Coordinates of N, CA, C and O in Angstrom, one line a residue:
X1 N 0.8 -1.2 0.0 CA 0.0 0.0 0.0 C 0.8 1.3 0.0 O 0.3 2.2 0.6
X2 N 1.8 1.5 -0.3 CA 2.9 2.8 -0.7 C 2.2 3.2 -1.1 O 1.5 3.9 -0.3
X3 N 1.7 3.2 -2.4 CA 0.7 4.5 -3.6 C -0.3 5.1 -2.6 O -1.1 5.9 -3.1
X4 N -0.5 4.7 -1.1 CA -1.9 5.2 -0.9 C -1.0 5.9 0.2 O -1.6 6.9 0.7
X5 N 0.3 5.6 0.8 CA 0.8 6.8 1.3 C 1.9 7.5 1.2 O 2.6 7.9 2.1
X6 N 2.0 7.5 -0.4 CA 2.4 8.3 -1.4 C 1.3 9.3 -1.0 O 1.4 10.2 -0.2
X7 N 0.1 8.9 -1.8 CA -1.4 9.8 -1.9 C -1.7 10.6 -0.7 O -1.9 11.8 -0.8
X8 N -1.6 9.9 0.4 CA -2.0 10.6 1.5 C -1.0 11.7 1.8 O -1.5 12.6 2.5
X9 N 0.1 11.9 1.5 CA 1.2 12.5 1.5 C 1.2 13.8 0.8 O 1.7 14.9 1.2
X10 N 0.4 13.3 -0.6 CA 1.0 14.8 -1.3 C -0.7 15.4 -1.4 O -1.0 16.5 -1.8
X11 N -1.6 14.5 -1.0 CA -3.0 15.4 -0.2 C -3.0 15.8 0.3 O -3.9 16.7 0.3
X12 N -2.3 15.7 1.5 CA -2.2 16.3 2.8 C -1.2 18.4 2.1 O -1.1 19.5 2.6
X13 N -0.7 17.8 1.1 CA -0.2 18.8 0.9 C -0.5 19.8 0.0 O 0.1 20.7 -0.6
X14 N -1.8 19.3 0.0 CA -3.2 19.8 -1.1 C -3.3 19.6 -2.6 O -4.1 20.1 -3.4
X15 N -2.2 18.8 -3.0 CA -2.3 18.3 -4.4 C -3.4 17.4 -4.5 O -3.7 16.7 -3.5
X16 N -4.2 17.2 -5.8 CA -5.3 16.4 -6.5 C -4.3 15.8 -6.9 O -3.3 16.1 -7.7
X17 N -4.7 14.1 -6.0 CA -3.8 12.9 -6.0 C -5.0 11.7 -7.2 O -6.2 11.8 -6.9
X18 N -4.8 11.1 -7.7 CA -5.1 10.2 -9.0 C -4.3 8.9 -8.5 O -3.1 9.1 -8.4
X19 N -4.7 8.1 -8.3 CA -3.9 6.2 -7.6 C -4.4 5.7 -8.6 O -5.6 5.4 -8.5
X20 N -3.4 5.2 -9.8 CA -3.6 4.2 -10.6 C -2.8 2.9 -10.7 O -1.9 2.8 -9.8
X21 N -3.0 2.1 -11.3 CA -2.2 0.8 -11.7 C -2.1 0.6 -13.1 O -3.0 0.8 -13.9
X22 N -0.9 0.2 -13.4 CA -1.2 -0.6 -14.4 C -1.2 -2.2 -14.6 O -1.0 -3.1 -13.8
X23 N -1.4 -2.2 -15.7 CA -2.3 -3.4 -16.3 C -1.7 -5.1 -15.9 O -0.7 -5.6 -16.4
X24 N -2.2 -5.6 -15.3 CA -1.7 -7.2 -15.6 C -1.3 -8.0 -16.6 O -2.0 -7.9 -17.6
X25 N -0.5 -8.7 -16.7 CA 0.2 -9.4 -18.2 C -0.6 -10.5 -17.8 O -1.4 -11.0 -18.6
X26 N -0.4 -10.9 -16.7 CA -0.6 -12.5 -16.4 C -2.0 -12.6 -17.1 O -2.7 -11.6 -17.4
X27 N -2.2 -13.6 -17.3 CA -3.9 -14.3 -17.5 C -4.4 -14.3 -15.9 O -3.8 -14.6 -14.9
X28 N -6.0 -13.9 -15.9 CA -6.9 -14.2 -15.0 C -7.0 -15.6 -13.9 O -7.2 -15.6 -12.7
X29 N -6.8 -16.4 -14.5 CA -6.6 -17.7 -13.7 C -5.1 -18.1 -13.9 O -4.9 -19.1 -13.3
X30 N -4.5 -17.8 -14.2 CA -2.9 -18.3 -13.6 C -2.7 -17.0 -12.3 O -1.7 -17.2 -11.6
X31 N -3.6 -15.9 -12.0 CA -3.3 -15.0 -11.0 C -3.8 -15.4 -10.4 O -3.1 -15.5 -9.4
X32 N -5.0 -16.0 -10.2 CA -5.7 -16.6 -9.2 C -4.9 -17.9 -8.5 O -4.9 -18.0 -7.3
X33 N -4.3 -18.7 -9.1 CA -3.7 -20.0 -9.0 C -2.5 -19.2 -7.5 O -2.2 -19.6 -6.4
X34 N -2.1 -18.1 -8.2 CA -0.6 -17.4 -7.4 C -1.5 -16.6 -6.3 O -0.8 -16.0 -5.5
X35 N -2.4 -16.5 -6.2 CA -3.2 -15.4 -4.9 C -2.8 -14.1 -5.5 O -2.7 -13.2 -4.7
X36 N -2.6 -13.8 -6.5 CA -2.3 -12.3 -6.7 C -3.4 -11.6 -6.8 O -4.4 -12.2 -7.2
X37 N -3.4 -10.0 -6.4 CA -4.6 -9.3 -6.3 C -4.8 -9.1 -7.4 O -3.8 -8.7 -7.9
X38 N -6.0 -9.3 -8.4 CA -6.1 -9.2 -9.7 C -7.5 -7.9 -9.2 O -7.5 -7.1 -10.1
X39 N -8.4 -7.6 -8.3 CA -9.2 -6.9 -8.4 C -9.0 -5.8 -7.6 O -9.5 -5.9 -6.4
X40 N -8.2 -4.6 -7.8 CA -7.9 -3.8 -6.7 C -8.6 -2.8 -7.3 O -9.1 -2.8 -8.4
X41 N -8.6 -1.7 -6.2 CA -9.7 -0.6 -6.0 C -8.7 0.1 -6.9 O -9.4 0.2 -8.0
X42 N -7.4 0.7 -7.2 CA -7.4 1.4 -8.0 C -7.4 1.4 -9.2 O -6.6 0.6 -9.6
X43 N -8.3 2.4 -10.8 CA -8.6 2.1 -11.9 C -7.2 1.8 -12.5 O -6.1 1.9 -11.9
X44 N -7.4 1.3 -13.5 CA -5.9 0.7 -14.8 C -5.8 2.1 -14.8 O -6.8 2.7 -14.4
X45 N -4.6 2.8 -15.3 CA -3.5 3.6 -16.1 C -3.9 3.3 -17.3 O -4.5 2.3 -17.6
X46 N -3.8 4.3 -17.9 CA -3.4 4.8 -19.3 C -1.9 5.7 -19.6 O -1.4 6.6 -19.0
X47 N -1.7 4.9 -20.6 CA -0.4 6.3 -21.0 C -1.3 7.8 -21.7 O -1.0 9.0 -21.4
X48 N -2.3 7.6 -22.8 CA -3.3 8.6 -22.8 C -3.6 10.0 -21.5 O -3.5 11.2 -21.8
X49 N -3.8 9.4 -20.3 CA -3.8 10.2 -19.6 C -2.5 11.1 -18.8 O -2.7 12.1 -18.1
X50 N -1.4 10.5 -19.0 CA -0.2 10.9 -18.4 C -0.4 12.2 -18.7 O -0.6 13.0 -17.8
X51 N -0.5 12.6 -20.0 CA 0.1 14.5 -19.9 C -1.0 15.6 -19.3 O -0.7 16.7 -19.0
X52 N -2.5 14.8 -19.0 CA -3.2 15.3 -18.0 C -2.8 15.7 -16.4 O -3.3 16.4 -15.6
X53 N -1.5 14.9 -16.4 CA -1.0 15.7 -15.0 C 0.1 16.6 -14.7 O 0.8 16.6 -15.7
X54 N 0.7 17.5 -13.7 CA 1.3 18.1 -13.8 C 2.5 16.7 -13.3 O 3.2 16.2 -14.2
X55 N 2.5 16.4 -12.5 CA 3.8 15.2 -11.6 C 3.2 14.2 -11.6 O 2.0 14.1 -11.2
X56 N 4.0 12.9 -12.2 CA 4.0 11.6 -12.2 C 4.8 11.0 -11.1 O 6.0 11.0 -11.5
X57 N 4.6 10.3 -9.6 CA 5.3 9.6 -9.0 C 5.3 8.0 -9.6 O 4.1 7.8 -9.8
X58 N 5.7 7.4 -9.9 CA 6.2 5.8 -10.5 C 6.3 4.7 -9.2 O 6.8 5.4 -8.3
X59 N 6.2 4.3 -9.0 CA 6.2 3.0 -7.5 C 6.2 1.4 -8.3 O 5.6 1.2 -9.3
X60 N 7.0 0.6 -7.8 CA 6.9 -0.9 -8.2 C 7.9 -2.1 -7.6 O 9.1 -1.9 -7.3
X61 N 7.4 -3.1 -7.6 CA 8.1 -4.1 -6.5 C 9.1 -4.2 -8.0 O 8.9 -3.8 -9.2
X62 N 10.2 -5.2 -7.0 CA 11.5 -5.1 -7.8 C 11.3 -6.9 -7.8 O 10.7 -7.5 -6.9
X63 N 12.0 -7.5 -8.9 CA 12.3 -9.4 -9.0 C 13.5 -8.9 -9.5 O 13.6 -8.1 -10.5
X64 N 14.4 -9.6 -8.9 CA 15.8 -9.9 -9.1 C 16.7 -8.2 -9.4 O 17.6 -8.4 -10.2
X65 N 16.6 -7.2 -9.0 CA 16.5 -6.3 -9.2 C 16.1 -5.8 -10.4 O 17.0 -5.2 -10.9
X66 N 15.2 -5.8 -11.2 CA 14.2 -5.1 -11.9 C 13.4 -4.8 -11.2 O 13.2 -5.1 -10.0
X67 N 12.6 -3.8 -12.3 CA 11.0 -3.4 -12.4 C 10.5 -4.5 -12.7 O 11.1 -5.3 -13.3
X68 N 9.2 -4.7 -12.3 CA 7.7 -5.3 -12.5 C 7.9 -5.1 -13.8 O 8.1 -4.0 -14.3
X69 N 7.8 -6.5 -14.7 CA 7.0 -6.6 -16.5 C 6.1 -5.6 -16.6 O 6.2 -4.7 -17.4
X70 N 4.9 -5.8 -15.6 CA 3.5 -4.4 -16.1 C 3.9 -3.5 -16.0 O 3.4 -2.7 -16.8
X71 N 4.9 -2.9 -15.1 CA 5.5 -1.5 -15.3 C 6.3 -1.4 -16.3 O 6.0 -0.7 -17.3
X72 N 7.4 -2.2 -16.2 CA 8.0 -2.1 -17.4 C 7.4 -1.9 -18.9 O 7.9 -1.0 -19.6
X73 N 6.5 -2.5 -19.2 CA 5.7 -2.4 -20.2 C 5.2 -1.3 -20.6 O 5.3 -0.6 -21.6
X74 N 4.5 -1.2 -19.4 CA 4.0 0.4 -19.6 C 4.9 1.8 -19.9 O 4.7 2.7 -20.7
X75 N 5.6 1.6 -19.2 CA 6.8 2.7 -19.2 C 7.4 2.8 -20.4 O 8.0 3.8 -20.7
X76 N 7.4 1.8 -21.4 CA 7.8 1.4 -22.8 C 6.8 2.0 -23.4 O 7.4 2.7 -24.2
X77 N 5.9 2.2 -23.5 CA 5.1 2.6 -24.1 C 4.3 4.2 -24.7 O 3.5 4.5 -25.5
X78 N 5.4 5.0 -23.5 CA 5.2 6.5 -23.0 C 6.2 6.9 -23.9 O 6.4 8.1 -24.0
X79 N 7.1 6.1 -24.8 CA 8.3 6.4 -25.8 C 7.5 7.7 -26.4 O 8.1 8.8 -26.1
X80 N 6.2 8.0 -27.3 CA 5.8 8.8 -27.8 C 5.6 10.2 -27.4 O 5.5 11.2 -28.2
X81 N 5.4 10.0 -25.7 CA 5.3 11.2 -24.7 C 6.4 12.1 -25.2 O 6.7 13.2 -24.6

């Protein structure tokens, strides 16, 4: 739960805070098989919406020292930004 006190952090500091995710690679039942949260309260990301904000903070668990695939992905994707 960082992104939510990220959020609580820069509301408190009167910024209009937005908590997104991005997207799952995995398939729906191989997440289920792993217990991964596949239904979480914050909406999917878009890269579309990125230039609607002034500040982007980025957050994501690390495997083997990388980024997360879905971040990764995503972050690939902002090449056009």
């Amino acid at each position: 739960m960082g992104a939510l006190v990220v959020a609580a952090g820069a509301s408190e500091a009167r910024a209009e805070v937005a908590v997104r995710r991005v997207p799952e690679l995995v398939p729906g039942a191989v997440a289920e098989q792993f217990h991964d949260q596949y239904d979480q309260a914050a909406p999917i990301a878009t890269v579309d919406e990125l230039p609607e904000h002034d500040a982007i903070v980025f957050g994501t668990a690390t495997r083997y020292g990388n980024i997360a695939a879905q971040m990764k992905q995503f972050i690939d994707q902002t090449g056009g930004l």
